[in-house]
mmCIF file of C-alpha atoms in Angstrom:
data_model
loop_
_atom_site.group_PDB
_atom_site.id
_atom_site.type_symbol
_atom_site.label_atom_id
_atom_site.label_comp_id
_atom_site.label_asym_id
_atom_site.label_seq_id
_atom_site.Cartn_x
_atom_site.Cartn_y
_atom_site.Cartn_z
ATOM 1 C CA UNK A 97 -0.024 -0.013 0.050
ATOM 2 C CA UNK A 98 2.889 2.666 0.934
ATOM 3 C CA UNK A 99 6.457 2.412 0.624
ATOM 4 C CA UNK A 100 8.925 5.398 1.613
ATOM 5 C CA UNK A 101 12.764 4.218 0.822
ATOM 6 C CA UNK A 102 15.707 6.584 1.175
ATOM 7 C CA UNK A 103 16.720 8.030 -2.247
ATOM 8 C CA UNK A 104 20.194 6.119 -3.829
ATOM 9 C CA UNK A 105 21.599 9.348 -5.391
ATOM 10 C CA UNK A 106 23.887 10.510 -3.234
ATOM 11 C CA UNK A 107 25.448 6.869 -2.550
ATOM 12 C CA UNK A 108 26.040 6.496 -6.270
ATOM 13 C CA UNK A 109 27.480 9.914 -7.207
ATOM 14 C CA UNK A 110 29.949 8.905 -4.645
ATOM 15 C CA UNK A 111 30.508 5.744 -5.254
ATOM 16 C CA UNK A 112 30.964 6.753 -9.230
ATOM 17 C CA UNK A 113 33.210 9.408 -8.555
ATOM 18 C CA UNK A 114 35.232 6.810 -6.428
ATOM 19 C CA UNK A 115 35.380 4.314 -9.249
ATOM 20 C CA UNK A 116 36.003 6.843 -11.871
ATOM 21 C CA UNK A 117 39.225 8.286 -9.124
ATOM 22 C CA UNK A 118 40.508 5.156 -8.445
ATOM 23 C CA UNK A 119 40.527 3.925 -12.250
ATOM 24 C CA UNK A 120 41.975 7.368 -13.357
ATOM 25 C CA UNK A 121 45.014 6.962 -10.902
ATOM 26 C CA UNK A 122 45.294 3.125 -12.212
ATOM 27 C CA UNK A 123 45.537 4.422 -15.746
ATOM 28 C CA UNK A 124 48.555 6.325 -14.916
ATOM 29 C CA UNK A 125 50.246 3.866 -12.231
ATOM 30 C CA UNK A 126 49.532 0.647 -13.346
ATOM 31 C CA UNK A 127 51.241 -2.196 -13.237
ATOM 32 C CA UNK A 128 54.576 -0.237 -12.387
ATOM 33 C CA UNK A 129 53.034 1.317 -9.118
ATOM 34 C CA UNK A 130 50.402 -1.177 -7.378
ATOM 35 C CA UNK A 131 51.911 -0.393 -3.618
ATOM 36 C CA UNK A 132 50.505 2.606 -4.073
ATOM 37 C CA UNK A 133 47.941 2.654 -6.019
ATOM 38 C CA UNK A 134 46.369 0.383 -3.544
ATOM 39 C CA UNK A 135 47.432 2.291 -0.697
ATOM 40 C CA UNK A 136 45.670 5.503 -2.028
ATOM 41 C CA UNK A 137 42.553 3.841 -2.920
ATOM 42 C CA UNK A 138 42.099 1.928 0.584
ATOM 43 C CA UNK A 139 42.397 5.947 1.846
ATOM 44 C CA UNK A 140 40.152 7.166 -0.837
ATOM 45 C CA UNK A 141 37.896 4.199 0.492
ATOM 46 C CA UNK A 142 37.372 5.205 4.214
ATOM 47 C CA UNK A 143 36.939 8.496 2.980
ATOM 48 C CA UNK A 144 33.985 6.505 0.395
ATOM 49 C CA UNK A 145 32.654 4.888 3.919
ATOM 50 C CA UNK A 146 32.119 8.626 5.862
ATOM 51 C CA UNK A 147 30.439 9.691 2.928
ATOM 52 C CA UNK A 148 27.613 7.035 2.387
ATOM 53 C CA UNK A 149 27.365 5.186 5.996
ATOM 54 C CA UNK A 150 24.341 8.060 6.812
ATOM 55 C CA UNK A 151 22.683 7.271 3.779
ATOM 56 C CA UNK A 152 23.677 3.521 3.766
ATOM 57 C CA UNK A 153 22.761 3.448 7.444
ATOM 58 C CA UNK A 154 18.905 5.431 6.346
ATOM 59 C CA UNK A 155 18.502 2.573 3.773
ATOM 60 C CA UNK A 156 18.383 0.495 6.896
ATOM 61 C CA UNK A 157 17.047 1.840 9.503
ATOM 62 C CA UNK A 158 14.418 4.679 7.856
ATOM 63 C CA UNK A 159 12.912 2.078 5.307
ATOM 64 C CA UNK A 160 9.389 1.970 5.633
ATOM 65 C CA UNK A 161 7.015 -0.694 4.139
ATOM 66 C CA UNK A 162 2.965 -0.911 4.843
ATOM 67 C CA UNK A 163 1.250 -3.292 3.328
ATOM 68 C CA UNK A 164 -2.842 -4.573 3.974
ATOM 69 C CA UNK A 165 -1.695 -6.263 7.619
ATOM 70 C CA UNK A 166 1.199 -5.104 8.689
ATOM 71 C CA UNK A 167 3.931 -1.732 9.247
ATOM 72 C CA UNK A 168 7.153 -2.221 8.843
ATOM 73 C CA UNK A 169 9.955 0.509 9.975
ATOM 74 C CA UNK A 170 13.623 -0.620 9.556
ATOM 75 C CA UNK A 171 14.182 -3.907 11.465
ATOM 76 C CA UNK A 172 10.730 -3.717 12.980
ATOM 77 C CA UNK A 173 7.540 -5.049 11.871
ATOM 78 C CA UNK A 174 3.723 -4.076 13.838
ATOM 79 C CA UNK A 175 0.608 -5.679 13.537
ATOM 80 C CA UNK A 176 -1.876 -2.952 12.751
ATOM 81 C CA UNK A 177 -3.841 -4.660 14.772
ATOM 82 C CA UNK A 178 -1.104 -3.710 17.555
ATOM 83 C CA UNK A 179 -1.837 0.243 16.120
ATOM 84 C CA UNK A 180 -4.390 2.475 17.482
ATOM 85 C CA UNK A 181 -6.520 3.984 14.719
ATOM 86 C CA UNK A 182 -7.530 7.092 17.253
ATOM 87 C CA UNK A 183 -3.606 8.447 17.215
ATOM 88 C CA UNK A 184 -3.404 7.819 13.824
ATOM 89 C CA UNK A 185 -6.624 9.891 12.969
ATOM 90 C CA UNK A 186 -5.208 12.083 15.382
ATOM 91 C CA UNK A 187 -1.482 12.262 13.775
ATOM 92 C CA UNK A 188 -3.073 13.073 10.682
ATOM 93 C CA UNK A 189 -5.145 16.342 11.685
ATOM 94 C CA UNK A 190 -1.613 17.524 13.068
ATOM 95 C CA UNK A 191 -0.017 16.794 10.580
ATOM 96 C CA UNK A 192 -2.206 18.430 8.155
ATOM 97 C CA UNK A 193 -2.880 21.454 10.134
ATOM 98 C CA UNK A 194 -1.741 24.762 8.574
ATOM 99 C CA UNK A 195 2.529 25.008 9.290
ATOM 100 C CA UNK A 196 2.732 27.423 12.700
ATOM 101 C CA UNK A 197 4.992 25.269 14.768
ATOM 102 C CA UNK A 198 7.700 22.559 13.710
ATOM 103 C CA UNK A 199 5.798 19.259 13.044
ATOM 104 C CA UNK A 200 7.612 17.163 15.196
ATOM 105 C CA UNK A 201 6.941 19.790 18.087
ATOM 106 C CA UNK A 202 3.489 19.872 17.677
ATOM 107 C CA UNK A 203 3.696 15.963 17.061
ATOM 108 C CA UNK A 204 5.199 15.100 20.643
ATOM 109 C CA UNK A 205 3.353 17.542 22.479
ATOM 110 C CA UNK A 206 0.931 15.535 23.379
ATOM 111 C CA UNK A 207 2.408 12.868 25.226
ATOM 112 C CA UNK A 208 4.128 15.975 28.037
ATOM 113 C CA UNK A 209 4.183 13.871 31.745
ATOM 114 C CA UNK A 210 4.251 10.299 30.000
ATOM 115 C CA UNK A 211 7.025 8.161 28.894
ATOM 116 C CA UNK A 212 8.594 9.494 25.870
ATOM 117 C CA UNK A 213 7.646 8.089 21.950
ATOM 118 C CA UNK A 214 9.755 5.201 21.437
ATOM 119 C CA UNK A 215 12.054 5.994 18.128
ATOM 120 C CA UNK A 216 11.063 3.049 15.447
ATOM 121 C CA UNK A 217 13.491 1.418 13.152
ATOM 122 C CA UNK A 218 16.631 0.852 14.579
ATOM 123 C CA UNK A 219 18.645 4.290 14.420
ATOM 124 C CA UNK A 220 19.658 6.176 16.732
ATOM 125 C CA UNK A 221 17.594 9.634 15.964
ATOM 126 C CA UNK A 222 15.593 11.610 13.500
ATOM 127 C CA UNK A 223 17.609 11.764 10.227
ATOM 128 C CA UNK A 224 18.212 15.238 9.088
ATOM 129 C CA UNK A 225 15.300 16.025 6.089
ATOM 130 C CA UNK A 226 12.720 13.505 8.185
ATOM 131 C CA UNK A 227 10.067 14.379 10.799
ATOM 132 C CA UNK A 228 9.371 11.966 13.457
ATOM 133 C CA UNK A 229 5.506 10.614 13.516
ATOM 134 C CA UNK A 230 4.381 9.539 16.989
ATOM 135 C CA UNK A 231 1.321 6.823 16.728
ATOM 136 C CA UNK A 232 0.415 4.333 19.971
ATOM 137 C CA UNK A 233 -0.085 1.040 20.296
ATOM 138 C CA UNK A 234 -3.499 -0.007 21.875
ATOM 139 C CA UNK A 235 -1.016 -0.906 25.055
ATOM 140 C CA UNK A 236 -1.179 2.717 24.597
ATOM 141 C CA UNK A 237 3.052 2.603 24.457
ATOM 142 C CA UNK A 238 3.919 5.666 21.839
ATOM 143 C CA UNK A 239 5.743 5.071 18.595
ATOM 144 C CA UNK A 240 8.197 7.827 16.555
ATOM 145 C CA UNK A 241 8.472 6.741 12.921
ATOM 146 C CA UNK A 242 10.739 9.174 11.169
ATOM 147 C CA UNK A 243 9.143 10.154 7.405
ATOM 148 C CA UNK A 244 10.024 12.143 4.675
ATOM 149 C CA UNK A 245 6.210 12.934 3.664
ATOM 150 C CA UNK A 246 4.268 12.244 7.182
ATOM 151 C CA UNK A 247 1.080 13.469 6.045
ATOM 152 C CA UNK A 248 0.953 11.073 2.935
ATOM 153 C CA UNK A 249 2.663 7.763 5.718
ATOM 154 C CA UNK A 250 -0.902 9.041 8.021
ATOM 155 C CA UNK A 251 -2.657 8.978 4.942
ATOM 156 C CA UNK A 252 -2.342 5.201 3.360
ATOM 157 C CA UNK A 253 -1.628 3.970 7.422
ATOM 158 C CA UNK A 254 -5.378 5.277 8.452
ATOM 159 C CA UNK A 255 -6.950 3.537 5.152
ATOM 160 C CA UNK A 256 -4.993 0.704 5.822
ATOM 161 C CA UNK A 257 -6.820 0.753 9.429
ATOM 162 C CA UNK A 258 -9.390 1.269 8.078
ATOM 163 C CA UNK A 259 -9.638 -1.842 5.584
ATOM 164 C CA UNK A 260 -8.459 -3.624 8.755
ATOM 165 C CA UNK A 261 -11.588 -2.824 10.678
ATOM 166 C CA UNK A 262 -13.553 -3.098 8.059
ATOM 167 C CA UNK A 263 -12.104 -6.819 7.481
#
């Protein structure tokens, strides 16, 4: 029903530049300077890892897959029957409000005095460029879901919960 995956453009650009740079160095130095070429290639590989670690992390921890029975965020799965439809409706209503204050601040304000919502997916924090959507389970546990498009995610989740309830 709904999929949200981080873009791979940055990673492809970085890997392409690395391969082009290593190949260009290899054309000028191989086969007589194999040792220095390998050493410089390894150093540039460390630089490549630094530039691609966040996009790779976003891919593993912040992807969202929603079908008719399950919500999967990163490494975690939730049955739609375990989610509170009223919290999804309330979060969707907050997402559709005109921009007066940041969405994340308005989204977590109603959890004041309670245990803070748990960030799902397996990441350490909500990455830059994403907002946190806070919903609840039927047991009252708050779940904070990172999303690039909170309104589209909550609309799809609300319709999935409606279909689940009708079945």
